[in-house]
C-alpha cells in the first residue's frame, strides 16, 4: 500500500533562516512525488514534483526538494524563509505503475516569524 | 488566480435542502476530481471523472451525487446532508488520469450544514 508521512505537525523558523519540511514515502515501484502549499481559505497550489532524473528539484517561490531513494524521502527546502511562506504544506505520492489516486501526507504547518 | 473556478465560495444549507456545487476549468484537462477537506487535514478523495465518465467513487454516501455534463464542468449535487458533511469541498483537474502531471485545485466551496 502507498503511504506518505510528514512527521512534523508544525515547523517554526525565523525569517531569513533556511527551512526544511520533511516527507517520507512508501510505494511499490517508482514514485511520482509532489509538494503542494495551502494558504488560508484557498485551495492547494502545486509547488514542485519529482518524476525522474536529477534528485534536486526546483519549484515555485524559491522552494526546492531533494529526492533520496535510499531514505525514501522527499524533503522540501528553502534557503531563506519569508513570513509569507507561512502556510500548510502537503507532500503527496503516486506509485508507478500509476494508480489513479494521489495519496497525501497529513500536512505540516510552517510558521515563519519576523 | 486559480485556473479552476468553483462556485459558490460559501454555502450554508439545512439538512433538508438540495443544492449544487459547480466547478469549471478551461485548460483542456480530461480528468476532474472532487475532494472533501476538514480543517487542518489533507484532502480526502471523493470522486474522479476521466473523459466525462465516473472512474472512481470512494464509497461516498448517496447524498452526494456527482455529474460531469461536459469536459469543462463538474457538479456535485447535495441532498439531505448531515452536520458532519460541513467541510471545504475542493475540485481539481489534471491533464489526464494516471500521468505525472500535477492536479490543479480550485479555491473550494466552504459548506456549512445547519
PDB file of N, CA and C in Angstrom, chain A residues 6 19 21 34-49 59-63 76 78 82-92 102 104 107-112, chain B residues 2 37 41 43 88 90 102-107:
ATOM      1  N   UNK A   6       4.417  12.793   7.025  1.00  0.00           N
ATOM      2  CA  UNK A   6       5.003  14.088   7.344  1.00  0.00           C
ATOM      3  C   UNK A   6       5.120  14.104   8.863  1.00  0.00           C
ATOM      4  N   UNK A  19      14.759  26.677   5.727  1.00  0.00           N
ATOM      5  CA  UNK A  19      13.685  25.839   6.253  1.00  0.00           C
ATOM      6  C   UNK A  19      13.698  24.481   5.574  1.00  0.00           C
ATOM      7  N   UNK A  21      10.938  21.051   5.411  1.00  0.00           N
ATOM      8  CA  UNK A  21       9.705  20.358   5.768  1.00  0.00           C
ATOM      9  C   UNK A  21       9.877  18.921   5.292  1.00  0.00           C
ATOM     10  N   UNK A  34       5.066  14.897  -5.106  1.00  0.00           N
ATOM     11  CA  UNK A  34       4.589  16.261  -5.287  1.00  0.00           C
ATOM     12  C   UNK A  34       4.598  16.989  -3.947  1.00  0.00           C
ATOM     13  N   UNK A  35       4.799  18.306  -4.008  1.00  0.00           N
ATOM     14  CA  UNK A  35       4.561  19.173  -2.877  1.00  0.00           C
ATOM     15  C   UNK A  35       3.523  20.219  -3.274  1.00  0.00           C
ATOM     16  N   UNK A  36       2.570  20.427  -2.347  1.00  0.00           N
ATOM     17  CA  UNK A  36       1.553  21.445  -2.512  1.00  0.00           C
ATOM     18  C   UNK A  36       1.575  22.349  -1.282  1.00  0.00           C
ATOM     19  N   UNK A  37       1.134  23.597  -1.473  1.00  0.00           N
ATOM     20  CA  UNK A  37       1.000  24.541  -0.363  1.00  0.00           C
ATOM     21  C   UNK A  37      -0.439  25.044  -0.338  1.00  0.00           C
ATOM     22  N   UNK A  38      -0.945  25.246   0.877  1.00  0.00           N
ATOM     23  CA  UNK A  38      -2.307  25.762   1.028  1.00  0.00           C
ATOM     24  C   UNK A  38      -2.287  26.949   1.978  1.00  0.00           C
ATOM     25  N   UNK A  39      -2.689  28.101   1.452  1.00  0.00           N
ATOM     26  CA  UNK A  39      -2.844  29.296   2.263  1.00  0.00           C
ATOM     27  C   UNK A  39      -4.258  29.330   2.818  1.00  0.00           C
ATOM     28  N   UNK A  40      -4.489  30.075   3.889  1.00  0.00           N
ATOM     29  CA  UNK A  40      -5.833  30.114   4.491  1.00  0.00           C
ATOM     30  C   UNK A  40      -6.907  30.481   3.474  1.00  0.00           C
ATOM     31  N   UNK A  41      -7.996  29.736   3.533  1.00  0.00           N
ATOM     32  CA  UNK A  41      -9.161  29.980   2.673  1.00  0.00           C
ATOM     33  C   UNK A  41      -8.850  29.861   1.180  1.00  0.00           C
ATOM     34  N   UNK A  42      -7.854  29.069   0.851  1.00  0.00           N
ATOM     35  CA  UNK A  42      -7.500  28.828  -0.548  1.00  0.00           C
ATOM     36  C   UNK A  42      -7.413  27.334  -0.815  1.00  0.00           C
ATOM     37  N   UNK A  43      -7.380  26.989  -2.103  1.00  0.00           N
ATOM     38  CA  UNK A  43      -7.133  25.600  -2.475  1.00  0.00           C
ATOM     39  C   UNK A  43      -5.651  25.284  -2.412  1.00  0.00           C
ATOM     40  N   UNK A  44      -5.308  24.064  -2.824  1.00  0.00           N
ATOM     41  CA  UNK A  44      -3.904  23.661  -2.827  1.00  0.00           C
ATOM     42  C   UNK A  44      -3.225  24.200  -4.086  1.00  0.00           C
ATOM     43  N   UNK A  45      -2.015  24.700  -3.895  1.00  0.00           N
ATOM     44  CA  UNK A  45      -1.238  25.182  -5.032  1.00  0.00           C
ATOM     45  C   UNK A  45      -0.031  24.270  -5.224  1.00  0.00           C
ATOM     46  N   UNK A  46       0.193  23.857  -6.447  1.00  0.00           N
ATOM     47  CA  UNK A  46       1.313  22.988  -6.785  1.00  0.00           C
ATOM     48  C   UNK A  46       2.630  23.755  -6.656  1.00  0.00           C
ATOM     49  N   UNK A  47       3.614  23.155  -5.963  1.00  0.00           N
ATOM     50  CA  UNK A  47       4.933  23.763  -5.809  1.00  0.00           C
ATOM     51  C   UNK A  47       5.975  23.121  -6.717  1.00  0.00           C
ATOM     52  N   UNK A  48       6.065  21.796  -6.660  1.00  0.00           N
ATOM     53  CA  UNK A  48       7.078  21.099  -7.445  1.00  0.00           C
ATOM     54  C   UNK A  48       6.780  19.604  -7.457  1.00  0.00           C
ATOM     55  N   UNK A  49       7.482  18.903  -8.353  1.00  0.00           N
ATOM     56  CA  UNK A  49       7.297  17.456  -8.463  1.00  0.00           C
ATOM     57  C   UNK A  49       8.614  16.777  -8.798  1.00  0.00           C
ATOM     58  N   UNK A  59      11.321  24.415  -7.653  1.00  0.00           N
ATOM     59  CA  UNK A  59       9.921  24.710  -7.895  1.00  0.00           C
ATOM     60  C   UNK A  59       9.612  26.186  -7.761  1.00  0.00           C
ATOM     61  N   UNK A  60       8.351  26.459  -7.455  1.00  0.00           N
ATOM     62  CA  UNK A  60       7.867  27.834  -7.375  1.00  0.00           C
ATOM     63  C   UNK A  60       8.324  28.496  -6.080  1.00  0.00           C
ATOM     64  N   UNK A  61       8.370  29.826  -6.110  1.00  0.00           N
ATOM     65  CA  UNK A  61       8.620  30.662  -4.930  1.00  0.00           C
ATOM     66  C   UNK A  61       9.953  30.359  -4.239  1.00  0.00           C
ATOM     67  N   UNK A  62      10.923  29.856  -4.965  1.00  0.00           N
ATOM     68  CA  UNK A  62      12.238  29.593  -4.402  1.00  0.00           C
ATOM     69  C   UNK A  62      12.370  28.284  -3.654  1.00  0.00           C
ATOM     70  N   UNK A  63      11.317  27.469  -3.671  1.00  0.00           N
ATOM     71  CA  UNK A  63      11.368  26.174  -2.999  1.00  0.00           C
ATOM     72  C   UNK A  63      12.085  25.134  -3.856  1.00  0.00           C
ATOM     73  N   UNK A  76      11.216  19.091   1.563  1.00  0.00           N
ATOM     74  CA  UNK A  76      11.068  20.415   0.943  1.00  0.00           C
ATOM     75  C   UNK A  76      11.998  21.393   1.651  1.00  0.00           C
ATOM     76  N   UNK A  78      14.010  25.499   1.553  1.00  0.00           N
ATOM     77  CA  UNK A  78      14.156  26.844   1.005  1.00  0.00           C
ATOM     78  C   UNK A  78      15.319  27.503   1.732  1.00  0.00           C
ATOM     79  N   UNK A  82      10.572  33.321   4.201  1.00  0.00           N
ATOM     80  CA  UNK A  82       9.846  34.587   4.256  1.00  0.00           C
ATOM     81  C   UNK A  82       8.618  34.418   5.137  1.00  0.00           C
ATOM     82  N   UNK A  83       8.199  35.498   5.781  1.00  0.00           N
ATOM     83  CA  UNK A  83       6.974  35.431   6.580  1.00  0.00           C
ATOM     84  C   UNK A  83       5.805  34.955   5.718  1.00  0.00           C
ATOM     85  N   UNK A  84       5.799  35.365   4.456  1.00  0.00           N
ATOM     86  CA  UNK A  84       4.718  34.995   3.541  1.00  0.00           C
ATOM     87  C   UNK A  84       4.728  33.510   3.172  1.00  0.00           C
ATOM     88  N   UNK A  85       5.766  32.778   3.555  1.00  0.00           N
ATOM     89  CA  UNK A  85       5.797  31.324   3.319  1.00  0.00           C
ATOM     90  C   UNK A  85       4.954  30.573   4.353  1.00  0.00           C
ATOM     91  N   UNK A  86       4.507  31.256   5.378  1.00  0.00           N
ATOM     92  CA  UNK A  86       3.700  30.620   6.423  1.00  0.00           C
ATOM     93  C   UNK A  86       2.410  30.078   5.797  1.00  0.00           C
ATOM     94  N   UNK A  87       2.218  28.783   5.915  1.00  0.00           N
ATOM     95  CA  UNK A  87       1.086  28.110   5.264  1.00  0.00           C
ATOM     96  C   UNK A  87       1.112  26.642   5.672  1.00  0.00           C
ATOM     97  N   UNK A  88       0.172  25.886   5.102  1.00  0.00           N
ATOM     98  CA  UNK A  88       0.101  24.444   5.329  1.00  0.00           C
ATOM     99  C   UNK A  88       0.678  23.744   4.102  1.00  0.00           C
ATOM    100  N   UNK A  89       1.608  22.837   4.326  1.00  0.00           N
ATOM    101  CA  UNK A  89       2.308  22.166   3.232  1.00  0.00           C
ATOM    102  C   UNK A  89       1.968  20.680   3.230  1.00  0.00           C
ATOM    103  N   UNK A  90       1.626  20.179   2.031  1.00  0.00           N
ATOM    104  CA  UNK A  90       1.285  18.773   1.868  1.00  0.00           C
ATOM    105  C   UNK A  90       2.238  18.110   0.886  1.00  0.00           C
ATOM    106  N   UNK A  91       2.765  16.958   1.288  1.00  0.00           N
ATOM    107  CA  UNK A  91       3.505  16.087   0.399  1.00  0.00           C
ATOM    108  C   UNK A  91       2.529  15.048  -0.148  1.00  0.00           C
ATOM    109  N   UNK A  92       2.709  14.615  -1.392  1.00  0.00           N
ATOM    110  CA  UNK A  92       1.797  13.639  -1.979  1.00  0.00           C
ATOM    111  C   UNK A  92       2.565  12.705  -2.905  1.00  0.00           C
ATOM    112  N   UNK A 102      -3.947  10.241  -5.827  1.00  0.00           N
ATOM    113  CA  UNK A 102      -2.850  10.956  -5.196  1.00  0.00           C
ATOM    114  C   UNK A 102      -3.003  10.734  -3.693  1.00  0.00           C
ATOM    115  N   UNK A 104      -2.028  11.818  -0.017  1.00  0.00           N
ATOM    116  CA  UNK A 104      -1.482  12.983   0.675  1.00  0.00           C
ATOM    117  C   UNK A 104      -0.946  12.611   2.050  1.00  0.00           C
ATOM    118  N   UNK A 107       0.116  16.739   6.369  1.00  0.00           N
ATOM    119  CA  UNK A 107       0.327  18.186   6.320  1.00  0.00           C
ATOM    120  C   UNK A 107       1.250  18.683   7.429  1.00  0.00           C
ATOM    121  N   UNK A 108       1.989  19.727   7.116  1.00  0.00           N
ATOM    122  CA  UNK A 108       2.872  20.396   8.080  1.00  0.00           C
ATOM    123  C   UNK A 108       2.611  21.881   8.009  1.00  0.00           C
ATOM    124  N   UNK A 109       2.323  22.450   9.174  1.00  0.00           N
ATOM    125  CA  UNK A 109       2.107  23.899   9.212  1.00  0.00           C
ATOM    126  C   UNK A 109       3.444  24.584   9.411  1.00  0.00           C
ATOM    127  N   UNK A 110       3.785  25.440   8.483  1.00  0.00           N
ATOM    128  CA  UNK A 110       5.027  26.211   8.565  1.00  0.00           C
ATOM    129  C   UNK A 110       4.711  27.600   9.094  1.00  0.00           C
ATOM    130  N   UNK A 111       5.369  27.972  10.176  1.00  0.00           N
ATOM    131  CA  UNK A 111       5.252  29.318  10.731  1.00  0.00           C
ATOM    132  C   UNK A 111       6.609  29.993  10.616  1.00  0.00           C
ATOM    133  N   UNK A 112       6.649  31.100   9.896  1.00  0.00           N
ATOM    134  CA  UNK A 112       7.883  31.881   9.773  1.00  0.00           C
ATOM    135  C   UNK A 112       7.693  33.156  10.580  1.00  0.00           C
TER     136      UNK A 112
ATOM    137  N   UNK B   2      -6.627  31.185  -9.589  1.00  0.00           N
ATOM    138  CA  UNK B   2      -6.604  29.771  -9.912  1.00  0.00           C
ATOM    139  C   UNK B   2      -7.246  29.570 -11.271  1.00  0.00           C
ATOM    140  N   UNK B  37     -12.335  18.356   2.399  1.00  0.00           N
ATOM    141  CA  UNK B  37     -11.243  18.667   3.313  1.00  0.00           C
ATOM    142  C   UNK B  37     -11.781  19.252   4.616  1.00  0.00           C
ATOM    143  N   UNK B  41      -6.612  19.228   7.862  1.00  0.00           N
ATOM    144  CA  UNK B  41      -6.425  17.844   7.423  1.00  0.00           C
ATOM    145  C   UNK B  41      -6.151  17.809   5.932  1.00  0.00           C
ATOM    146  N   UNK B  43      -6.758  16.715   1.989  1.00  0.00           N
ATOM    147  CA  UNK B  43      -7.977  16.440   1.202  1.00  0.00           C
ATOM    148  C   UNK B  43      -8.251  14.942   1.132  1.00  0.00           C
ATOM    149  N   UNK B  88     -14.680  21.953   3.594  1.00  0.00           N
ATOM    150  CA  UNK B  88     -14.276  22.628   2.367  1.00  0.00           C
ATOM    151  C   UNK B  88     -14.281  21.584   1.258  1.00  0.00           C
ATOM    152  N   UNK B  90     -13.246  20.717  -2.440  1.00  0.00           N
ATOM    153  CA  UNK B  90     -12.282  21.138  -3.447  1.00  0.00           C
ATOM    154  C   UNK B  90     -12.477  20.372  -4.738  1.00  0.00           C
ATOM    155  N   UNK B 102       0.708  17.452 -12.383  1.00  0.00           N
ATOM    156  CA  UNK B 102       0.060  17.777 -11.115  1.00  0.00           C
ATOM    157  C   UNK B 102      -1.424  18.048 -11.281  1.00  0.00           C
ATOM    158  N   UNK B 103      -2.136  17.906 -10.204  1.00  0.00           N
ATOM    159  CA  UNK B 103      -3.525  18.321 -10.181  1.00  0.00           C
ATOM    160  C   UNK B 103      -3.582  19.815  -9.861  1.00  0.00           C
ATOM    161  N   UNK B 104      -4.523  20.501 -10.519  1.00  0.00           N
ATOM    162  CA  UNK B 104      -4.743  21.918 -10.285  1.00  0.00           C
ATOM    163  C   UNK B 104      -6.026  22.060  -9.488  1.00  0.00           C
ATOM    164  N   UNK B 105      -5.950  22.760  -8.365  1.00  0.00           N
ATOM    165  CA  UNK B 105      -7.080  22.861  -7.457  1.00  0.00           C
ATOM    166  C   UNK B 105      -7.769  24.216  -7.557  1.00  0.00           C
ATOM    167  N   UNK B 106      -9.085  24.199  -7.381  1.00  0.00           N
ATOM    168  CA  UNK B 106      -9.820  25.428  -7.160  1.00  0.00           C
ATOM    169  C   UNK B 106      -9.697  25.855  -5.700  1.00  0.00           C
ATOM    170  N   UNK B 107     -10.291  27.011  -5.378  1.00  0.00           N
ATOM    171  CA  UNK B 107     -10.227  27.515  -4.014  1.00  0.00           C
ATOM    172  C   UNK B 107     -11.302  26.935  -3.104  1.00  0.00           C
TER     173      UNK B 107
END
